C-alpha cells in the first residue's frame, strides 16, 4: 500500500507506548497506514506522494472538543468581535472603537463570550460610560459569561428597552434614578434576558452564514482542532439551523468533524420534541465528517442547573424528576445516547435518582450517556455514574470563573472543582472541552494550561495536587473525547487504521514553559488526510484563501483569538484605563443596587449570599431555566 501523504522528521506523540519515539506517519485515503521511523515510513512513498519535512516539530493527534457550540457559533462568528486572549482592557476598547467606526447601520458590534475581566491588565470590565463614549450611535452588546450584558444607549434603542419595559422573571434590568434602563442586564439568575436580547440583533444572510461557519472552522483548525461534539444550544433549531453545516458537508467543505446532539427548544414540550426526532432521525446517521450523536445537552428545562458562580446555587423545582424521567425513559427505550447539563452535586444527586429508577425498569445496559460540566460532583455520585456506564465531559469554565467560585465557596472547594483526577482514578470516561463560545474560549491550549498548570486566565492558582500531567490533559482532549461520540476505535490517536487527523504544533507542548502553553497554535492541521490549515514553515501548503464576508466583519480585522502580530502589534501602556484597587472580586465587578424587580429583595445582598436559592419554582414552571445560557 502506498501513501498519499507522508510527514517525516517530526516528534510524533501517540498514546500507544509501542509507538513512542516515532518520527513519521504515512496516510492514505483519509487514514493512517503506518507510524514509525523515517526510513520505514519512506517505503510507502511513490512519485505522486506528497512528502513534508516536519523540521523536528511536535505532532499530536487531532484535538477533539467534546462539548462546544460550533454550529451556532459558526452562524455568528463573522458578526462577533472576539476578546478571547486580549491582554488589556485598553486593547479591547481600542478594538471596539475600531470596529464601531466601520460597522454600518443597522448592524451591531457584539462581544459574545470567551473572555474574563481578570485576563485584562486592568482587571476590570468596561463601564457603560466608556462604551457610550466610544459608540454613541452604533449599537454595542457585550456579553460577560452567564452573568450580564452591557448595552450602550444605541443598543437600548435598537431593542426598544425603555422605563416601561418589565424585567422578565429571573432577570434584572438596572435603572437610573428616573427609572430608565442604564444598559446593564443581569441574569438573576436566569440568563434568558441576556440571550433573548442578543437574539434581537440583525443576522447574517445565508450566504454569509456559510462563509462565517467556514471561517470559524478555520479558526478552530488554527489551534489543531479536528473534531468536535456540538452540544446544541438555545436558539439552535433543528433542522433549520443545521442547513449550513449540511451544505458544507455535502460540498466536502467541512474542515472539522462534527457529531451533533439534539437540544430541545420548547419548555413543556420536550417529550414531544424527542419523540418526533426519534421517529425522523436515525441514530448516528451521517458519516465520519458529520453525524448525529443523540440527545441533549438540554433534555428538559426544569433540569437545567445553569452555572453562574456569582449567583447562589439554584435549587431545581419539584416537578423536575417527573419531567426528566419521562424524557430519559423515552430515550433509553429507544436506545438513544443522551447528555445532560449538570453543574452542582445537589442537582446531580437528583438526576441520578431518576436514572437509577429508570435503569431498574428499563436497563441502560451499556447505553452511552453523559453528564456535562459536573463542577462539584462528589465521590459517591462519581461511583453512581460509573455503575450506570456514564461518562463526564469537563470544560474549562473554571478557567474563566475560578475567581468567582473561590470568592463564594473558598479556595479549598475550588481545589477539586471539577474533581477530574478522582473521576479518572475511579475509571469513569472523561472528555475535555470548552463550552465555547458564549462563556469560555474555544482555544484548547488555554484549557490545557488550566488542566496542567492549575491557573485561571487571570493567573489565580486554583489547583495544586489536583493538576494533571500534560500527557493526561492531551489524552482527555483526544482519545478521551472520542468516547463521547462512541468513536474511540477510529480517532483520538495516531495509529494505523485510525482516521488521519493530526496537528503539527508551533511549540512542543511537552517541553515549553507553563506560561507558554497558552501560546501554542498549530502550524499544520490535517483532517481526513487533507491539509486544512497551514502557516509558518508550512505556508506553501495552505489551502486557498476564503474571502471574509461581509467586508466590515470583525473577523477581517482581528480573526478571532488574540494574536499581537495579527492585531497590528499594538503595545499600549494601559494608561487609558487605570487599574483600580481590588475591593473583593464580586463587590468590585458586580455593583448592583436597588431591589430586585422579581423577588422584592435587596438585589446586591441576594447576589452575594451563599444561601441556595429555593424560590424559583414559579418561573421555572413558566419559562424553564434559560437554555439560552448554554
XYZ file of C-alpha atoms in Angstrom:
630
model
C 0.000 0.000 0.000
C 1.401 3.384 -0.999
C 0.747 6.703 0.759
C -0.975 9.864 -0.412
C 0.836 11.938 2.242
C 3.952 11.349 4.333
C 5.085 13.562 7.193
C 8.630 12.888 8.407
C 11.401 14.276 10.630
C 8.952 15.115 13.386
C 8.272 14.224 17.005
C 5.109 12.136 16.823
C 3.115 11.789 20.046
C 0.924 8.724 20.273
C -0.869 7.379 23.319
C 0.281 3.856 22.471
C 3.581 3.153 24.234
C 4.899 0.975 21.411
C 4.862 3.947 19.035
C 6.647 6.430 21.289
C 9.673 7.871 19.549
C 8.087 7.734 16.096
C 9.228 10.424 13.695
C 6.985 9.909 10.664
C 3.490 8.910 9.565
C 2.013 7.701 6.276
C -1.561 8.475 5.244
C -3.774 7.040 2.514
C -7.481 7.536 1.780
C -8.009 9.544 4.954
C -6.459 7.034 7.357
C -3.080 6.433 8.941
C -1.449 3.409 7.352
C 1.875 3.480 9.196
C 3.683 5.282 12.016
C 7.336 4.817 12.847
C 10.855 5.832 11.874
C 11.563 7.973 8.804
C 13.319 5.174 6.940
C 10.438 2.756 7.475
C 7.749 5.220 6.502
C 9.517 6.362 3.338
C 8.996 2.892 1.885
C 5.334 3.871 1.467
C 6.180 6.717 -0.928
C 5.739 6.949 -4.676
C 6.384 9.693 -7.195
C 2.893 11.054 -6.506
C 3.126 11.025 -2.686
C 3.166 14.446 -1.046
C 6.122 14.419 1.377
C 6.540 17.092 4.053
C 9.568 17.668 6.286
C 8.251 18.468 9.785
C 11.541 20.091 10.843
C 11.532 18.337 14.207
C 8.212 19.866 15.274
C 5.842 18.183 17.713
C 2.902 16.295 16.179
C -0.163 15.383 18.265
C -3.421 13.601 17.460
C -6.110 15.979 16.240
C -7.722 17.900 19.122
C -11.314 16.876 19.844
C -13.556 19.265 21.825
C -16.220 17.072 23.419
C -18.539 19.983 24.270
C -18.692 23.080 22.103
C -21.358 25.044 20.253
C -19.802 25.101 16.792
C -22.991 25.171 14.732
C -24.456 28.229 16.469
C -21.008 29.770 16.822
C -20.353 29.357 13.121
C -23.559 31.111 12.110
C -22.481 34.165 14.128
C -18.670 34.108 14.063
C -18.250 36.821 11.429
C -20.597 39.085 13.402
C -18.603 38.937 16.616
C -15.673 40.932 17.896
C -13.755 38.367 19.974
C -11.946 39.463 23.138
C -10.551 35.956 23.655
C -6.983 36.345 24.927
C -6.876 40.147 24.687
C -4.317 41.213 27.327
C -5.712 44.563 28.417
C -8.929 46.492 28.555
C -7.132 49.255 26.686
C -6.577 46.866 23.773
C -10.165 45.622 23.995
C -11.592 49.124 23.897
C -9.315 50.116 21.019
C -10.617 47.117 19.089
C -14.185 48.051 19.988
C -13.689 51.629 18.783
C -12.116 50.492 15.513
C -14.993 48.112 14.854
C -17.638 50.687 15.735
C -16.109 53.026 13.162
C -16.558 50.554 10.289
C -19.818 48.818 11.212
C -22.695 50.024 9.019
C -26.206 50.754 10.293
C -28.305 48.904 11.403
C -25.680 46.291 12.362
C -24.444 45.878 15.921
C -20.975 45.395 17.351
C -21.110 42.288 19.553
C -18.610 40.879 22.010
C -20.048 37.496 22.912
C -18.121 35.379 25.416
C -14.647 33.880 25.552
C -13.179 36.441 27.930
C -12.905 37.347 31.588
C -12.127 40.740 33.080
C -9.360 39.056 35.080
C -7.378 38.462 31.883
C -7.046 42.231 31.476
C -4.081 44.091 32.952
C -6.634 46.472 34.492
C -8.600 43.521 35.983
C -11.962 45.100 35.366
C -14.732 45.332 32.791
C -15.524 48.446 30.770
C -18.072 50.844 32.163
C -21.225 51.822 30.345
C -19.925 55.387 30.220
C -16.778 54.238 28.394
C -18.801 52.199 25.912
C -21.224 55.040 25.204
C -18.349 57.477 24.679
C -16.866 55.158 22.048
C -20.170 54.305 20.372
C -22.859 56.990 20.638
C -24.778 55.806 17.572
C -23.801 52.191 16.775
C -25.477 49.507 18.921
C -22.974 47.671 21.124
C -23.773 44.445 23.008
C -21.112 42.977 25.311
C -21.828 39.628 26.963
C -19.964 38.617 30.106
C -20.185 34.897 30.904
C -23.659 33.747 32.047
C -23.914 36.771 34.253
C -24.577 40.043 32.487
C -24.678 42.062 29.319
C -23.695 45.674 28.723
C -25.718 47.599 26.139
C -24.960 51.136 25.073
C -27.739 53.660 24.566
C -27.945 52.893 20.847
C -28.450 49.196 21.599
C -31.184 50.003 24.139
C -32.937 51.998 21.440
C -32.488 49.187 18.927
C -34.097 46.584 21.192
C -36.769 49.010 22.431
C -35.966 48.862 26.149
C -37.492 51.824 27.991
C -38.590 52.688 31.521
C -41.808 50.796 30.762
C -40.034 47.539 29.803
C -40.618 44.980 32.552
C -37.838 42.703 33.685
C -38.598 39.073 32.821
C -38.813 36.560 35.663
C -35.300 35.735 36.753
C -33.787 38.745 35.011
C -32.844 42.213 36.168
C -32.707 45.489 34.225
C -30.671 48.102 36.054
C -32.333 51.510 36.025
C -31.259 55.032 36.855
C -32.974 57.338 39.351
C -35.590 58.204 36.741
C -36.418 54.569 36.051
C -34.704 54.435 32.646
C -32.565 51.387 31.749
C -28.865 52.084 32.167
C -27.788 49.338 29.769
C -26.869 46.718 32.363
C -28.811 43.453 32.101
C -28.244 40.863 34.827
C -29.119 37.174 34.957
C -30.811 36.924 38.318
C -30.397 34.005 37.998
C -31.944 33.216 34.613
C -29.816 34.188 31.612
C -32.786 34.336 29.241
C -32.750 38.141 29.391
C -29.194 38.143 28.054
C -29.681 35.711 25.195
C -33.151 36.816 24.173
C -31.787 40.371 23.911
C -28.841 39.196 21.822
C -31.287 37.396 19.532
C -32.922 40.742 18.659
C -29.874 41.793 16.656
C -29.560 41.541 12.870
C -28.462 38.187 11.491
C -26.156 37.343 8.628
C -27.625 36.324 5.293
C -27.486 32.617 4.487
C -24.536 33.147 2.120
C -22.662 34.993 4.843
C -23.553 32.328 7.419
C -21.904 29.743 5.186
C -18.830 31.946 4.919
C -18.870 32.618 8.657
C -19.012 28.913 9.506
C -16.086 28.160 7.215
C -14.008 30.833 8.899
C -14.942 29.618 12.354
C -13.811 26.116 11.430
C -10.563 27.559 10.075
C -10.103 29.326 13.400
C -10.570 26.026 15.219
C -8.083 24.394 12.828
C -5.641 27.161 13.784
C -5.395 25.538 17.208
C -5.246 21.967 15.939
C -8.923 21.166 16.479
C -10.041 18.478 14.055
C -13.214 17.133 15.743
C -15.963 18.459 17.971
C -19.177 17.334 19.564
C -21.799 20.038 19.177
C -23.961 20.168 22.293
C -26.843 22.038 20.680
C -27.859 25.322 22.252
C -30.520 27.915 22.769
C -31.929 29.369 19.546
C -30.324 26.478 17.626
C -33.326 24.895 15.976
C -33.191 21.548 14.230
C -33.182 21.179 11.273
C -33.297 24.825 10.156
C -30.073 25.994 11.784
C -28.237 22.890 10.584
C -28.667 23.681 6.890
C -25.309 25.437 6.652
C -23.260 22.542 8.048
C -25.324 20.097 5.996
C -24.489 22.006 2.845
C -20.820 22.283 3.726
C -20.643 18.561 4.361
C -22.334 17.760 1.067
C -19.813 20.003 -0.709
C -16.884 18.383 1.166
C -16.044 21.752 2.718
C -16.143 20.844 6.402
C -12.682 21.111 7.955
C -13.792 19.934 11.416
C -15.606 16.667 12.106
C -18.945 17.334 13.820
C -21.025 14.963 15.900
C -24.195 16.800 16.927
C -26.652 16.345 19.759
C -30.262 17.482 19.529
C -31.276 20.075 22.111
C -34.938 20.694 22.909
C -36.113 24.269 22.369
C -39.658 24.150 23.769
C -40.317 24.260 27.520
C -43.095 21.826 28.486
C -42.876 20.200 25.039
C -39.576 18.410 25.450
C -41.096 14.919 25.275
C -42.813 15.816 22.017
C -39.541 17.156 20.550
C -37.616 13.983 21.294
C -40.476 11.730 20.196
C -40.535 13.488 16.839
C -36.757 13.300 16.428
C -36.617 9.624 17.342
C -39.151 8.977 14.574
C -37.404 11.145 11.981
C -33.654 10.954 12.755
C -31.751 7.695 12.604
C -29.261 7.376 15.452
C -25.713 8.149 14.267
C -26.979 8.999 10.800
C -24.337 10.681 8.651
C -20.684 9.948 8.023
C -17.295 10.372 9.663
C -17.334 14.109 8.985
C -20.874 14.912 10.117
C -23.108 12.663 12.156
C -25.896 12.558 14.689
C -24.882 11.765 18.289
C -28.039 11.532 20.426
C -29.965 13.879 22.724
C -29.007 16.861 24.899
C -27.446 18.779 26.495
C -30.908 20.181 27.260
C -33.312 17.322 27.935
C -35.931 19.152 29.992
C -35.859 22.785 31.006
C -36.666 22.079 34.631
C -33.448 20.014 34.961
C -31.048 22.716 33.777
C -28.964 23.936 36.722
C -27.061 26.592 34.809
C -23.809 27.807 36.312
C -23.233 31.392 37.359
C -20.881 31.402 40.318
C -21.789 34.998 41.081
C -25.240 33.727 41.956
C -26.252 31.369 44.758
C -26.800 27.801 43.623
C -30.357 27.436 42.285
C -32.462 24.564 43.581
C -34.384 22.765 40.863
C -38.210 22.684 41.048
C -40.208 19.814 42.479
C -41.549 18.808 39.071
C -38.030 18.195 37.721
C -37.917 14.464 38.460
C -41.216 13.757 36.720
C -40.242 15.835 33.673
C -36.812 14.235 33.381
C -37.998 10.675 33.925
C -40.485 10.923 31.084
C -37.867 12.049 28.558
C -34.985 9.835 29.703
C -37.248 6.784 29.775
C -38.194 7.519 26.154
C -34.528 7.841 25.183
C -33.437 4.664 26.959
C -36.330 2.657 25.496
C -35.221 3.778 22.035
C -31.509 3.302 22.809
C -30.653 6.947 22.174
C -27.496 8.195 23.925
C -28.055 11.373 25.892
C -26.148 14.097 27.691
C -27.339 16.426 30.429
C -26.048 19.782 31.642
C -25.264 19.306 35.346
C -23.193 21.777 37.334
C -23.880 21.115 41.002
C -23.663 17.907 43.051
C -27.065 18.586 44.599
C -28.662 18.503 41.144
C -26.590 15.509 40.058
C -27.850 13.524 43.065
C -31.431 14.094 41.970
C -30.665 13.295 38.320
C -29.041 10.011 39.314
C -32.047 9.105 41.430
C -34.129 9.389 38.273
C -31.648 7.424 36.142
C -31.383 4.611 38.676
C -35.136 4.329 38.904
C -35.411 4.020 35.115
C -32.497 1.578 34.993
C -34.313 -0.812 37.344
C -37.225 -0.962 34.918
C -35.569 -0.313 31.543
C -31.885 -1.251 31.897
C -29.324 1.158 30.464
C -27.256 -1.942 29.652
C -24.272 -0.153 28.103
C -26.180 2.805 26.609
C -23.717 5.741 26.482
C -24.823 8.763 28.486
C -23.028 11.861 29.728
C -23.041 14.472 32.434
C -21.706 17.782 31.137
C -19.672 20.069 33.423
C -20.113 18.386 36.870
C -18.026 21.002 38.649
C -18.978 19.967 42.190
C -19.800 16.264 41.806
C -18.729 14.203 44.835
C -17.089 10.772 45.034
C -20.321 8.925 45.812
C -22.001 10.332 42.720
C -18.952 9.544 40.567
C -19.378 5.935 41.717
C -23.033 6.067 40.698
C -22.137 7.451 37.262
C -19.671 4.619 36.758
C -22.195 1.986 37.863
C -24.642 3.228 35.235
C -21.983 3.291 32.498
C -21.897 7.069 32.121
C -19.114 9.499 31.237
C -18.340 13.050 32.324
C -17.432 15.791 29.867
C -15.498 18.543 31.632
C -14.931 22.047 30.308
C -12.600 24.919 31.123
C -15.312 27.114 32.627
C -13.378 27.418 35.899
C -10.507 28.987 33.943
C -12.835 31.914 33.324
C -14.866 31.898 36.540
C -12.459 30.446 39.089
C -12.117 33.778 40.851
C -15.868 33.938 41.352
C -16.121 30.352 42.558
C -13.261 30.864 45.015
C -14.758 34.098 46.284
C -18.081 32.388 47.006
C -17.093 28.887 48.102
C -13.445 29.196 49.151
C -10.078 28.021 47.855
C -10.386 24.580 49.425
C -13.573 23.853 47.486
C -12.042 25.228 44.297
C -9.094 22.784 44.529
C -11.339 19.926 43.345
C -13.713 21.773 41.049
C -14.230 19.747 38.951
C -12.659 16.627 40.543
C -11.101 15.330 37.326
C -8.337 13.301 38.971
C -10.894 11.469 41.082
C -13.017 10.726 38.018
C -10.026 9.226 36.248
C -8.901 7.250 39.298
C -12.368 5.725 39.540
C -12.372 4.673 35.886
C -15.098 6.980 34.560
C -14.676 8.111 30.914
C -13.674 11.787 30.860
C -13.521 14.069 27.843
C -12.052 17.562 27.541
C -13.920 20.518 26.115
C -14.533 24.232 26.234
C -18.282 25.028 26.206
C -17.367 27.809 23.767
C -18.324 30.315 22.519
C -20.546 32.255 24.914
C -18.642 31.585 28.121
C -15.172 30.076 27.637
C -12.925 30.472 24.637
C -12.609 27.694 22.070
C -8.796 27.742 22.395
C -7.925 24.227 23.677
C -4.446 25.259 24.787
C -5.942 27.604 27.363
C -7.827 24.559 28.618
C -4.602 22.519 28.655
C -2.963 25.317 30.661
C -5.853 25.273 33.141
C -5.688 21.472 33.479
C -1.915 21.191 33.880
C -0.800 24.468 35.474
C -3.983 24.854 37.501
C -4.470 28.573 36.902
C -7.280 30.725 35.589
C -6.760 33.044 32.630
C -6.347 35.759 35.261
C -3.498 33.875 36.912
C -5.275 32.659 40.060
C -3.800 29.348 41.253
C -6.827 27.081 41.598
C -5.185 23.677 41.756
C -2.006 22.175 43.188
C -2.382 18.473 44.000
C -5.229 18.034 41.508
C -3.331 19.213 38.442
C -2.988 16.775 35.562
C 0.133 15.775 33.670
C 0.465 17.164 30.172
C 0.112 13.676 28.720
C -3.168 13.128 30.581
C -4.566 16.528 29.620
C -3.853 15.883 25.956
C -5.387 12.431 26.210
C -8.625 13.911 27.567
C -8.767 16.202 24.533
C -8.100 13.396 22.039
C -8.754 9.758 22.883
C -10.847 10.699 25.921
C -13.246 12.861 23.931
C -13.679 10.197 21.245
C -15.635 8.055 23.736
C -18.321 10.732 23.893
C -19.280 10.132 20.276
C -18.532 6.403 20.504
C -15.654 6.771 18.046
C -12.817 5.700 20.354
C -11.851 2.928 17.952
C -11.437 5.225 14.987
C -9.957 8.519 16.246
C -8.072 10.100 19.106
C -4.635 8.630 18.376
C -2.058 8.299 15.614
C -2.297 4.601 14.838
C -2.632 2.562 11.629
C -6.291 2.251 10.669
C -7.439 5.351 12.528
C -8.793 8.498 10.880
C -5.909 10.670 9.733
C -6.370 13.755 11.907
C -3.360 15.483 13.453
C -1.796 18.813 14.349
C 1.800 19.960 13.959
C 2.434 22.484 16.745
C 4.445 25.691 16.683
C 5.794 24.823 20.169
C 6.379 21.490 21.834
C 3.582 21.041 24.357
C 5.706 18.616 26.359
C 8.731 20.863 26.847
C 7.620 24.518 26.769
C 7.281 26.520 29.965
C 3.957 26.540 31.757
C 3.013 30.033 30.619
C 3.963 29.271 27.008
C 1.263 26.596 26.796
C -1.332 29.334 26.270
C 0.522 30.479 23.145
C 0.540 27.138 21.356
C -1.040 27.024 17.904
C -0.924 24.615 15.014
C 1.347 25.287 12.057
C -0.180 22.425 10.103
C -3.556 20.779 10.688
C -4.641 17.650 8.842
C -8.235 16.358 8.788
C -9.184 13.181 6.935
C -5.698 13.080 5.458
C -6.070 16.558 3.927
C -4.245 19.733 4.912
C -6.899 22.170 6.122
C -4.641 24.755 7.757
C -1.003 25.725 7.280
C 1.208 28.663 8.212
C 4.807 29.492 9.096
C 7.194 26.849 7.787
C 4.266 25.156 6.030
C 2.638 28.231 4.493
C 3.131 26.889 0.962
C 0.725 24.023 1.745
C -2.076 26.328 2.885
C -5.483 25.812 1.227
C -6.750 28.679 -0.950
C -7.807 31.795 0.926
C -11.545 32.224 1.516
C -12.704 35.876 1.375
C -14.355 37.093 4.579
C -17.959 38.230 4.290
C -19.283 40.811 4.960
C -16.481 43.299 4.282
C -16.920 45.000 7.667
C -16.716 41.744 9.642
C -14.565 41.859 12.802
C -13.050 38.584 11.571
C -11.415 40.514 8.759
C -9.597 42.764 11.198
C -8.933 40.517 14.168
C -9.544 36.876 13.142
C -10.774 35.566 16.472
C -8.382 34.680 19.277
C -5.961 37.498 20.043
C -2.518 37.433 18.496
C -0.353 40.523 18.900
C 1.151 40.105 15.420
C -2.206 39.898 13.632
C -3.714 42.665 15.773
C -1.254 45.186 14.440
C 1.357 44.705 17.131
C -0.218 47.365 19.339
C 1.611 47.812 22.626
C -0.469 50.226 24.637
C 0.684 51.454 28.009
C -2.728 50.751 29.565
C -2.900 54.347 30.782
C -6.237 54.792 29.051
C -7.965 52.756 31.712
C -6.411 52.924 35.167
C -6.407 49.834 37.346
C -8.498 50.065 40.470
C -7.592 48.780 43.904
C -9.110 45.365 44.418
C -12.077 45.635 46.771
C -13.134 41.999 46.684
C -13.859 40.222 43.452
C -17.613 40.232 43.384
C -18.011 43.600 45.068
C -15.817 45.367 42.520
C -17.242 43.813 39.398
C -20.882 43.489 40.355
C -22.004 46.668 41.993
C -25.738 46.285 41.501
C -28.003 48.468 43.570
C -31.669 48.701 44.280
C -34.228 45.983 44.818
C -34.952 43.039 42.581
C -37.956 43.594 40.331
C -38.956 39.945 40.645
C -38.286 38.826 44.186
C -38.609 42.117 46.079
C -35.344 41.764 47.955
C -32.145 43.735 48.002
C -30.536 42.728 44.740
C -26.891 43.037 45.712
C -27.385 41.242 49.022
C -29.145 38.385 47.290
C -26.439 38.039 44.641
C -23.654 37.857 47.208
C -25.445 35.436 49.508
C -24.165 31.898 49.929
C -27.617 30.506 50.641
C -29.018 28.153 47.963
C -31.868 29.674 46.003
C -35.145 27.871 46.638
C -37.923 30.161 45.481
C -37.753 29.961 41.691
C -40.376 27.289 41.165
C -42.868 29.714 39.678
C -40.680 30.986 36.878
C -39.088 27.579 36.343
C -42.543 26.228 35.651
C -43.461 29.134 33.406
C -40.255 29.669 31.481
C -37.823 26.962 32.442
C -34.160 27.609 33.049
C -32.543 29.626 30.353
C -31.403 27.214 27.690
C -30.095 30.351 26.068
C -27.209 30.276 28.512
C -25.735 27.120 27.012
